[in-house]
Coordinates of C-alpha atoms in Angstrom, one line a residue:
Chain E
M1 CA -15.8 -2.2 -15.5
G2 CA -12.6 -2.5 -13.4
A3 CA -9.0 -1.9 -14.5
T4 CA -7.1 -4.8 -16.0
P5 CA -3.9 -5.7 -14.1
L6 CA -0.7 -6.8 -15.8
F7 CA 3.0 -7.2 -15.4
F8 CA 5.1 -5.7 -18.2
G9 CA 8.6 -4.7 -19.1
D10 CA 11.8 -6.7 -18.7
A11 CA 10.9 -10.0 -17.0
R12 CA 13.8 -9.7 -14.6
R13 CA 12.5 -6.3 -13.4
Q14 CA 8.8 -6.6 -14.1
L15 CA 6.6 -3.6 -13.5
Y16 CA 3.1 -3.9 -12.2
G17 CA 0.4 -1.9 -13.9
A18 CA -3.4 -1.6 -14.4
Y19 CA -5.1 -0.2 -17.4
D20 CA -8.6 1.2 -18.1
E21 CA -10.0 1.1 -21.6
P22 CA -12.7 3.3 -23.1
A23 CA -16.1 1.6 -22.7
A24 CA -17.5 -0.2 -25.7
G25 CA -19.4 2.2 -27.9
T26 CA -17.5 5.4 -26.7
V27 CA -15.4 7.3 -29.1
S28 CA -11.8 6.5 -28.5
H29 CA -8.9 8.7 -29.2
D30 CA -5.4 8.3 -30.7
T31 CA -3.8 9.2 -27.4
A32 CA -3.0 6.9 -24.6
V33 CA -2.5 8.2 -21.1
V34 CA 0.1 7.1 -18.6
L35 CA -0.4 8.1 -14.9
A36 CA 2.7 8.6 -12.8
Y37 CA 2.2 8.0 -9.1
P38 CA 3.9 10.1 -6.4
A39 CA 6.3 8.3 -4.1
F40 CA 6.8 7.3 -0.5
P41 CA 3.8 8.0 1.8
E42 CA 2.1 10.0 -1.0
Y43 CA 1.9 6.8 -3.1
N44 CA -0.5 5.1 -0.7
K45 CA -2.6 8.3 -0.3
A46 CA -2.8 8.7 -4.1
H47 CA -3.6 5.1 -5.1
W48 CA -7.4 5.5 -4.7
L49 CA -7.3 8.9 -6.3
F50 CA -5.4 7.6 -9.3
R51 CA -7.9 4.8 -9.7
R52 CA -10.7 7.5 -9.9
L53 CA -8.6 9.6 -12.2
A54 CA -7.9 6.7 -14.6
L55 CA -11.6 5.8 -14.7
R56 CA -12.7 9.3 -15.5
I57 CA -10.1 9.7 -18.3
A58 CA -11.2 6.4 -19.7
Q59 CA -14.8 7.6 -19.6
E60 CA -13.7 10.4 -21.9
G61 CA -12.6 7.8 -24.4
F62 CA -8.9 7.3 -23.6
F63 CA -6.8 4.3 -22.8
V64 CA -5.1 4.8 -19.4
L65 CA -2.2 3.0 -17.8
R66 CA -1.1 3.5 -14.2
F67 CA 1.9 1.6 -12.9
D68 CA 4.3 1.0 -10.0
Y69 CA 7.9 2.0 -10.4
F70 CA 10.6 -0.5 -9.9
A71 CA 11.0 -1.3 -6.2
T72 CA 7.6 0.2 -5.3
G73 CA 4.2 -1.2 -5.0
D74 CA 3.9 -4.7 -6.6
S75 CA 6.7 -4.2 -9.1
A76 CA 9.9 -6.2 -8.8
G77 CA 12.7 -5.0 -6.6
S78 CA 13.3 -4.6 -2.9
S79 CA 12.3 -1.2 -1.5
E80 CA 15.9 0.1 -1.1
A81 CA 16.7 -0.6 -4.7
G82 CA 14.8 2.2 -6.3
T83 CA 16.7 5.1 -8.0
L84 CA 15.4 8.2 -9.6
D85 CA 17.0 7.3 -12.9
Q86 CA 15.4 3.9 -12.9
W87 CA 12.0 5.4 -12.2
V88 CA 12.4 7.9 -15.1
D89 CA 13.2 4.9 -17.4
D90 CA 10.1 3.2 -16.0
V91 CA 7.9 6.1 -17.3
T92 CA 9.3 5.5 -20.8
V93 CA 8.7 1.7 -20.5
A94 CA 5.2 2.4 -19.4
A95 CA 4.6 4.7 -22.3
D96 CA 5.8 2.1 -24.7
E97 CA 3.5 -0.5 -23.1
A98 CA 0.5 1.9 -23.3
R99 CA 1.2 2.4 -27.0
D100 CA 1.5 -1.4 -27.6
L101 CA -1.7 -2.2 -25.7
S102 CA -3.8 0.5 -27.1
G103 CA -2.5 1.0 -30.6
A104 CA -2.5 4.7 -29.9
R105 CA 0.0 6.9 -31.7
D106 CA 0.4 9.6 -29.0
I107 CA 1.1 9.5 -25.3
T108 CA 0.2 12.0 -22.7
L109 CA 1.7 11.8 -19.2
V110 CA -0.1 12.9 -16.1
G111 CA 2.0 12.9 -13.0
L112 CA 1.4 13.9 -9.4
R113 CA 4.1 15.2 -7.1
L114 CA 7.3 13.3 -7.6
G115 CA 5.5 11.4 -10.4
A116 CA 5.1 14.6 -12.2
T117 CA 8.8 15.3 -11.8
L118 CA 9.7 11.8 -13.2
A119 CA 7.3 12.3 -16.1
A120 CA 9.0 15.7 -17.0
R121 CA 12.4 14.0 -16.7
A122 CA 11.3 11.3 -19.1
V123 CA 10.3 13.9 -21.6
D124 CA 13.6 15.8 -21.1
G125 CA 15.4 12.5 -21.7
G126 CA 13.9 12.0 -25.1
L127 CA 10.3 10.7 -24.7
D128 CA 8.0 12.4 -27.2
V129 CA 4.6 13.1 -25.8
R130 CA 1.5 14.9 -26.9
G131 CA 0.9 16.5 -23.5
L132 CA 2.4 16.7 -20.0
V133 CA 0.1 17.3 -17.0
L134 CA 2.2 18.1 -14.0
W135 CA 0.1 18.1 -10.8
D136 CA 1.9 19.8 -7.9
P137 CA 5.3 18.6 -9.3
V138 CA 8.4 18.6 -7.2
V139 CA 10.2 21.5 -8.9
I140 CA 13.1 22.0 -6.6
G141 CA 14.4 18.8 -5.1
D142 CA 15.9 20.5 -2.0
D143 CA 12.5 21.9 -1.1
Y144 CA 10.9 18.4 -1.4
M145 CA 13.6 16.8 0.8
A146 CA 13.2 19.6 3.4
H147 CA 9.4 18.9 3.4
L148 CA 10.0 15.1 3.9
L149 CA 12.6 15.7 6.6
A150 CA 10.2 18.1 8.4
R151 CA 7.5 15.5 8.4
A152 CA 10.0 12.9 9.7
R153 CA 10.9 15.0 12.6
I154 CA 7.4 14.8 13.9
H155 CA 7.8 11.1 14.5
R156 CA 10.0 10.5 17.5
R157 CA 10.7 6.9 16.7
V158 CA 12.0 7.8 13.3
R159 CA 14.3 10.4 14.9
L160 CA 15.6 7.6 17.1
Q161 CA 16.1 5.3 14.1
Q162 CA 17.8 8.0 12.2
R163 CA 20.3 8.2 15.0
R164 CA 21.0 4.5 14.7
R165 CA 20.9 4.4 10.9
P166 CA 21.2 8.0 9.7
A167 CA 20.4 8.8 6.1
E168 CA 19.1 5.3 5.2
T169 CA 15.5 5.6 6.0
L170 CA 12.9 8.4 5.9
L171 CA 9.3 8.5 6.9
G172 CA 9.4 4.7 7.4
Y173 CA 10.8 4.0 4.0
P174 CA 14.3 2.8 3.0
F175 CA 16.0 5.9 1.6
P176 CA 19.5 5.4 0.4
D177 CA 21.9 8.3 0.2
E178 CA 22.0 8.0 -3.6
L179 CA 18.3 8.5 -3.8
R180 CA 18.4 11.5 -1.5
R181 CA 21.2 13.1 -3.5
A182 CA 19.4 12.5 -6.8
I183 CA 16.2 14.2 -5.4
E184 CA 18.2 17.1 -4.0
E185 CA 19.6 17.7 -7.5
V186 CA 16.2 18.0 -9.1
D187 CA 15.4 21.4 -10.7
L188 CA 12.6 21.1 -13.3
R189 CA 13.3 24.7 -14.5
E190 CA 16.5 23.3 -16.1
L191 CA 14.7 20.7 -18.2
K192 CA 14.0 21.0 -21.9
L193 CA 10.4 19.9 -22.4
N194 CA 10.1 20.8 -26.1
R195 CA 9.2 17.1 -26.8
S196 CA 5.8 17.9 -25.3
R197 CA 3.4 19.8 -27.4
R198 CA 1.8 21.3 -24.4
V199 CA 2.4 21.4 -20.7
E200 CA -0.3 21.9 -18.1
L201 CA 0.7 22.8 -14.6
I202 CA -1.7 22.3 -11.7
S203 CA -0.9 23.9 -8.4
T204 CA -2.6 23.6 -5.0
E205 CA 0.2 25.2 -3.0
D206 CA 1.0 28.9 -2.7
E207 CA 4.7 28.8 -3.2
N208 CA 6.1 26.0 -5.3
H209 CA 8.1 27.6 -8.1
L210 CA 5.5 26.8 -10.7
S211 CA 5.4 30.4 -11.9
S212 CA 9.1 30.3 -12.6
L213 CA 8.7 26.9 -14.2
A214 CA 5.9 28.2 -16.4
A215 CA 8.0 31.2 -17.4
A216 CA 10.9 29.0 -18.2
L217 CA 8.8 26.8 -20.5
E218 CA 7.2 29.8 -22.2
R219 CA 10.7 31.2 -22.9
V220 CA 11.6 28.1 -24.9
G221 CA 8.3 28.1 -26.8
V222 CA 6.4 25.3 -25.0
P223 CA 2.7 26.2 -24.7
T224 CA 2.1 26.2 -21.0
E225 CA -0.9 26.9 -18.8
L226 CA -0.8 27.2 -15.0
T227 CA -3.9 26.5 -13.0
R228 CA -4.0 27.4 -9.3
I229 CA -6.5 25.7 -7.0
R230 CA -7.1 26.6 -3.4
L231 CA -8.0 23.5 -1.5
A232 CA -11.1 23.7 0.7
Q233 CA -9.5 21.1 3.0
T234 CA -6.1 19.8 3.7
D235 CA -5.9 16.1 3.5
V236 CA -3.9 15.2 6.6
G237 CA -4.3 11.5 7.0
G238 CA -2.0 10.5 9.8
Q239 CA 1.5 11.6 10.3
E240 CA 2.5 12.2 6.7
N241 CA 0.4 15.4 6.5
V242 CA 0.7 15.5 2.7
R243 CA -1.5 17.4 0.4
I244 CA -3.1 14.7 -1.6
S245 CA -6.7 15.6 -2.4
A246 CA -9.4 14.7 -4.8
E247 CA -10.5 18.3 -5.1
P248 CA -8.4 19.1 -8.1
L249 CA -9.6 16.1 -10.1
D250 CA -11.9 18.2 -12.3
A251 CA -9.1 20.7 -13.0
V252 CA -6.7 17.8 -13.9
I253 CA -9.2 16.3 -16.3
E254 CA -9.8 19.7 -17.9
A255 CA -6.1 20.3 -18.2
F256 CA -5.6 16.9 -19.8
L257 CA -8.4 17.6 -22.3
R258 CA -6.7 20.8 -23.2
T259 CA -3.6 18.9 -24.3
E260 CA -5.8 17.1 -26.8
T261 CA -6.9 20.3 -28.4
T262 CA -3.3 21.5 -29.1
Chain S
M1 CA 10.5 -16.4 -6.6
N2 CA 7.7 -16.0 -9.1
E3 CA 4.8 -13.6 -9.0
R4 CA 1.7 -13.9 -11.1
I5 CA -1.5 -11.9 -11.2
V6 CA -4.5 -14.0 -10.3
T7 CA -8.0 -12.5 -10.5
F8 CA -11.2 -14.0 -9.1
G9 CA -14.9 -13.2 -8.6
L10 CA -17.8 -13.5 -11.0
R11 CA -16.3 -11.0 -13.4
N12 CA -12.7 -11.5 -12.3
E13 CA -13.1 -8.2 -10.6
L14 CA -10.9 -8.9 -7.6
V15 CA -7.2 -8.7 -8.1
G16 CA -4.3 -10.4 -6.3
I17 CA -0.7 -11.4 -6.7
L18 CA 0.3 -15.0 -6.1
T19 CA 3.9 -15.3 -5.0
T20 CA 5.6 -18.7 -5.1
P21 CA 9.0 -20.0 -4.2
E22 CA 11.4 -20.9 -7.1
S23 CA 11.2 -24.5 -6.2
A24 CA 8.1 -26.7 -6.6
L25 CA 5.3 -25.8 -4.2
D26 CA 5.3 -27.9 -1.0
L27 CA 1.6 -28.8 -0.5
Q28 CA 2.4 -29.9 3.0
R29 CA 2.8 -26.2 3.8
P30 CA -0.1 -23.8 3.8
I31 CA -0.4 -20.9 1.5
V32 CA -0.5 -17.6 3.3
L33 CA -3.2 -15.1 2.5
M34 CA -3.1 -11.3 3.2
W35 CA -5.2 -8.5 2.1
N36 CA -6.0 -4.8 2.7
V37 CA -5.0 -3.1 6.0
G38 CA -7.7 -0.6 6.6
V39 CA -8.5 1.2 3.3
N40 CA -4.9 0.9 2.0
H41 CA -4.4 -1.2 -1.1
R42 CA -3.0 -4.7 -1.0
V43 CA 0.7 -3.8 -0.9
G44 CA 0.1 -2.8 2.7
P45 CA 1.5 0.1 4.8
F46 CA 5.1 0.7 3.7
R47 CA 4.8 -2.2 1.3
F48 CA 4.6 -4.6 4.2
N49 CA 2.6 -7.2 2.4
V50 CA 5.0 -7.3 -0.5
D51 CA 8.0 -7.6 1.7
L52 CA 6.4 -10.3 3.8
A53 CA 5.3 -12.2 0.7
R54 CA 8.7 -12.2 -0.9
H55 CA 10.5 -13.0 2.4
L56 CA 8.2 -16.0 2.9
A57 CA 8.8 -17.1 -0.7
A58 CA 12.5 -17.2 0.1
K59 CA 11.6 -19.4 3.0
G60 CA 9.5 -21.8 1.0
F61 CA 6.0 -20.4 1.6
A62 CA 3.7 -19.3 -1.1
T63 CA 1.5 -16.3 -0.5
Y64 CA -1.5 -14.6 -2.1
R65 CA -2.0 -10.9 -1.4
F66 CA -5.2 -9.4 -2.8
D67 CA -7.5 -6.4 -2.8
K68 CA -10.9 -7.0 -1.2
S69 CA -14.0 -5.9 -3.1
G70 CA -13.9 -2.2 -3.8
L71 CA -10.4 -1.5 -2.6
G72 CA -7.0 -1.1 -4.4
D73 CA -7.4 -2.5 -7.9
S74 CA -10.4 -4.6 -7.2
D75 CA -13.8 -3.5 -8.4
F76 CA -16.9 -3.7 -6.3
R77 CA -18.9 -6.9 -6.5
R78 CA -22.1 -6.5 -8.4
E79 CA -23.9 -9.3 -6.6
A80 CA -25.7 -8.4 -3.4
V81 CA -23.6 -9.4 -0.5
P82 CA -24.3 -8.1 3.1
E83 CA -21.6 -5.8 4.1
A84 CA -20.8 -7.8 7.2
E85 CA -20.1 -10.9 5.0
S86 CA -18.4 -9.3 2.1
E87 CA -14.8 -9.4 3.3
A88 CA -15.1 -13.0 4.5
L89 CA -16.6 -13.9 1.2
D90 CA -13.6 -12.3 -0.5
V91 CA -11.2 -14.3 1.6
T92 CA -13.1 -17.6 1.0
E93 CA -13.1 -17.1 -2.7
A94 CA -9.5 -16.1 -2.7
M95 CA -8.8 -19.5 -1.2
D96 CA -10.9 -21.1 -3.9
V97 CA -9.0 -19.5 -6.7
V98 CA -5.6 -20.3 -5.1
T99 CA -6.7 -23.9 -4.8
R100 CA -7.7 -24.0 -8.5
R101 CA -4.3 -22.5 -9.4
T102 CA -2.0 -24.5 -7.1
S103 CA -4.0 -27.5 -5.8
A104 CA -3.1 -26.4 -2.3
E105 CA -5.9 -26.8 0.2
Q106 CA -4.5 -25.4 3.4
F107 CA -4.1 -21.8 4.3
V108 CA -2.9 -19.5 7.0
L109 CA -4.6 -16.1 7.1
V110 CA -2.7 -13.0 8.1
G111 CA -4.9 -10.3 9.6
Y112 CA -3.4 -6.9 10.3
C113 CA -5.5 -4.4 12.3
S114 CA -8.9 -4.3 10.7
S115 CA -8.3 -7.3 8.5
V116 CA -8.2 -9.5 11.6
D117 CA -12.0 -9.4 11.7
A118 CA -12.4 -11.4 8.5
A119 CA -9.3 -13.5 9.3
H120 CA -10.8 -14.5 12.6
Q121 CA -14.3 -15.0 11.1
V122 CA -13.1 -17.3 8.4
T123 CA -10.5 -19.2 10.6
M124 CA -13.4 -20.1 12.9
V125 CA -15.5 -21.8 10.3
D126 CA -13.4 -22.8 7.3
P127 CA -11.5 -26.1 7.8
R128 CA -9.0 -25.1 5.0
V129 CA -7.6 -22.5 7.3
V130 CA -5.1 -24.3 9.5
G131 CA -3.7 -21.3 11.4
A132 CA -3.7 -17.5 11.6
V133 CA -1.5 -14.5 12.3
H134 CA -3.0 -11.5 14.0
I135 CA -0.9 -8.4 13.8
E136 CA -2.2 -5.6 15.9
G137 CA -5.4 -7.5 16.4
Y138 CA -7.9 -7.3 19.2
A139 CA -6.9 -5.6 22.4
Y140 CA -9.0 -4.9 25.4
P141 CA -8.3 -3.0 28.6
T142 CA -7.8 -5.1 31.7
P143 CA -7.5 -4.2 35.4
G144 CA -3.8 -4.7 35.0
S145 CA -3.5 -2.5 32.0
R146 CA -5.4 0.3 33.8
R147 CA -3.1 -0.1 36.8
R148 CA 0.0 0.2 34.6
A149 CA -1.5 3.2 32.8
R150 CA -2.0 5.0 36.1
R151 CA 1.6 4.2 37.1
N152 CA 2.7 5.6 33.8
L153 CA 1.1 9.0 34.3
L154 CA 4.5 10.4 34.7
S155 CA 5.9 8.6 31.7
W156 CA 6.9 11.0 28.9
S157 CA 6.4 8.3 26.2
R158 CA 2.9 7.7 27.4
W159 CA 1.9 11.4 27.1
D160 CA 3.8 11.7 23.9
R161 CA 1.8 8.9 22.3
A162 CA -1.5 10.2 23.8
V163 CA -0.9 13.7 22.5
R164 CA 0.0 12.4 19.0
R165 CA -3.0 10.1 18.9
R166 CA -5.2 13.0 19.9
C167 CA -3.7 15.3 17.3
V168 CA -4.1 12.7 14.6
R169 CA -7.7 12.2 15.6
I170 CA -8.4 16.0 15.4
L171 CA -6.6 16.3 12.1
R172 CA -8.4 13.3 10.6
R173 CA -11.7 14.9 11.3
R174 CA -10.8 17.3 8.5
K175 CA -9.9 14.6 6.0
S176 CA -10.8 15.4 2.4
S177 CA -12.7 13.2 0.1
S178 CA -9.7 11.4 -1.3
T179 CA -10.3 8.4 0.9
S180 CA -13.1 9.2 3.3
D181 CA -15.8 8.3 0.7
V182 CA -14.2 4.9 0.4
A183 CA -13.8 4.5 4.2
G184 CA -17.4 5.4 5.0
S185 CA -18.8 2.7 2.8
I186 CA -16.5 -0.3 3.3
Y187 CA -14.6 0.3 6.5
S188 CA -16.9 -0.9 9.3
R189 CA -15.9 -3.5 11.9
R190 CA -17.6 -6.1 14.1
I191 CA -15.3 -6.6 17.0
P192 CA -16.0 -9.5 19.3
T193 CA -16.2 -9.0 23.0
Q194 CA -13.2 -9.9 25.1
E195 CA -15.0 -12.9 26.5
Q196 CA -16.2 -14.1 23.1
F197 CA -12.7 -13.8 21.5
A198 CA -11.2 -15.7 24.5
A199 CA -13.7 -18.4 24.0
D200 CA -13.0 -18.5 20.3
L201 CA -9.3 -18.8 21.0
A202 CA -10.0 -21.7 23.3
T203 CA -11.9 -23.4 20.5
L204 CA -9.3 -22.6 17.9
S205 CA -6.3 -23.7 19.9
G206 CA -8.1 -26.7 21.4
E207 CA -10.7 -28.5 19.5
L208 CA -9.7 -27.1 16.1
A209 CA -6.0 -27.3 16.8
K210 CA -5.2 -24.2 14.7
P211 CA -2.0 -22.5 15.8
H212 CA -2.0 -18.7 16.1
L213 CA 0.7 -16.0 16.2
F214 CA -0.2 -12.8 17.8
I215 CA 2.0 -9.7 17.3
Y216 CA 1.4 -6.5 19.1
S217 CA 3.1 -3.1 19.3
S218 CA 3.0 -0.5 22.0
S219 CA -0.8 -0.7 21.6
L220 CA -0.6 -3.1 24.5
N221 CA 0.2 -1.6 27.8
G222 CA 2.8 -4.2 28.8
A223 CA 3.3 -7.8 27.6
E224 CA 1.2 -9.0 30.5
Q225 CA -1.9 -7.6 28.9
F226 CA -2.1 -10.4 26.5
S227 CA -2.5 -13.1 29.1
E228 CA -4.7 -10.8 31.1
M229 CA -7.0 -10.3 28.1
F230 CA -7.2 -14.0 27.1
D231 CA -7.3 -15.8 30.4
H232 CA -9.5 -18.7 29.4
P233 CA -9.0 -22.1 31.0
D234 CA -9.5 -24.0 27.8
I235 CA -6.9 -22.1 25.7
D236 CA -4.2 -24.5 24.6
H237 CA -1.1 -22.2 25.0
S238 CA 1.1 -24.7 23.2
R239 CA -0.6 -23.5 20.0
I240 CA -0.4 -19.8 20.8
V241 CA 2.7 -17.6 20.2
F242 CA 2.6 -14.1 21.4
E243 CA 5.2 -11.4 20.5
H244 CA 5.3 -7.9 21.8
Y245 CA 7.3 -5.1 20.3
A246 CA 6.9 -2.5 23.0
D247 CA 8.8 0.3 21.3
A248 CA 7.0 -0.1 17.9
D249 CA 3.9 1.8 16.9
H250 CA 0.7 0.5 15.3
T251 CA 2.1 0.6 11.8
F252 CA 5.6 -0.7 12.7
Y253 CA 6.8 2.6 11.2
T254 CA 10.5 1.8 11.2
V255 CA 12.2 -0.5 8.8
D256 CA 13.8 -2.4 11.7
H257 CA 10.5 -3.1 13.3
R258 CA 8.9 -4.3 10.1
E259 CA 11.9 -6.6 9.4
M260 CA 11.5 -8.1 12.9
V261 CA 7.8 -8.7 12.4
I262 CA 8.4 -10.3 9.0
R263 CA 11.1 -12.6 10.5
S264 CA 8.8 -13.5 13.3
V265 CA 6.0 -14.5 10.9
A266 CA 8.5 -16.6 8.9
E267 CA 9.9 -18.3 11.9
W268 CA 6.5 -19.1 13.3
L269 CA 5.4 -20.5 10.0
A270 CA 8.5 -22.7 9.7
N271 CA 8.0 -24.1 13.2
A272 CA 4.2 -24.6 12.9
F273 CA 4.3 -26.0 9.4
P274 CA 7.7 -27.6 8.7
R275 CA 8.9 -28.5 5.3
D276 CA 7.9 -31.8 3.6
V277 CA 11.3 -33.4 4.1
H278 CA 10.4 -36.4 2.0
G279 CA 9.5 -34.2 -1.0
L280 CA 6.3 -36.0 -1.7
G281 CA 3.9 -33.1 -1.5
G282 CA 5.1 -30.8 -4.3
C283 CA 3.2 -29.5 -7.2
Q284 CA 3.7 -27.6 -10.3
M285 CA 1.5 -24.6 -11.0
N286 CA -1.6 -24.9 -13.2
D287 CA -1.7 -22.4 -16.0
G288 CA -5.4 -21.7 -16.0
A289 CA -8.0 -19.0 -16.1
G290 CA -7.8 -15.9 -14.0
L291 CA -4.2 -15.2 -14.7
A292 CA -2.6 -12.2 -16.3

């Protein structure tokens, strides 16, 4: 059975989402899951991956909602209108919607790349969750921006455009200065994630500050596990050269299921 | 502008978004259909389909963007449909559901790269399709394009593009399973020969009187290549509009280029299908099945 699409949230800023329900006859749980997409070119790369992830989690007996942030995908808003704070709020709106639709008491957030960062920020901002699965999160915003800018330099036409309209576009996407500054200020190690009963970190990269993030979480008493995965292949579709791969799916599912046992 | 989710298919397994202007729908104007570019989901590269749909709504045109079977949020069809006919069937049934929802009976299909295959196939045979847009559609080498290529041997931009394309091809051979398992099963093309497409264009522009807009990037080696490719005596050029963005790449990577393409599509639609000035062809939406 395919996912059920819907619009939800404030009608003036409606968000698009799609949810998967446990199949009839399977044991369903009192936790609903919200998947938080990555952004920019990683969003397109991850769309199919998230559909598979949602289906697999639903097969384990969980309600799963994935959604487009404001000003992305099919949600309302022109592409240059997105802000990091808005996207963090959207995670909370999606969590509320998932509870309403499923009747579940608890929420677990599973985020990939910037989506993981947004999920963590939502918890830091007051969203209570059962679990937080952060898959290759953006820990340090400066590093993420450096990565995006390095990718952009590969494309000559973008360099030309950046000379004409500097700091307004990046990797083919509208990229206002405010968004750039907000990303540069990100440091997940400074967040308080005590509202999550457990944090699972999935890492496919060698150096990404996840060890220091895990240590920071442990210091404040948040049960945390870090899983490192070495990818057999690098997914390099086109010029974006981002590491979005289906290889960690099993590990992500296992990490999610561990949040259910806490 | 209003947006509604409209599903279709035997199990409502195919998903799309119907975008309509604020005012009553003008049934004298066709509804514009667009769907997946390659294996990307329906929003399109850099959200192109979304931006196009919303821009067209502001100009008075309704659109329906949808995921074909098995892509994006659409589930695979369970019924047995030959692969070569699946996408065309999706387009045809998309038109059916939009008609049920809006009473509109005329459509313009927007094909972008691989989706021009089904756009062209359906435009040829379905009388409801009154025109089409081909973005980065069919391109064939010509004696003129080969001559220009030889003259451009010393062109930095030519080598730059060639090297990048080569690098991308090499790197893509190492693609992981995140999309390749999808691509292998549902991303196959049947491209007409140059002669066949030219003959089709003669039929479309002449006997069938279906206007077409063709938009190309630097994928064409010079604007002359278009007329060289489709040099058929029976093509009615009064119904063919060609635009060439020589400094754009295949995905219209920059915001500026995409904005220009979107404006081009909107202007062409407005010229080819002017507004119902007497206001007699409007309709209100039907709130019916298949909505979310």
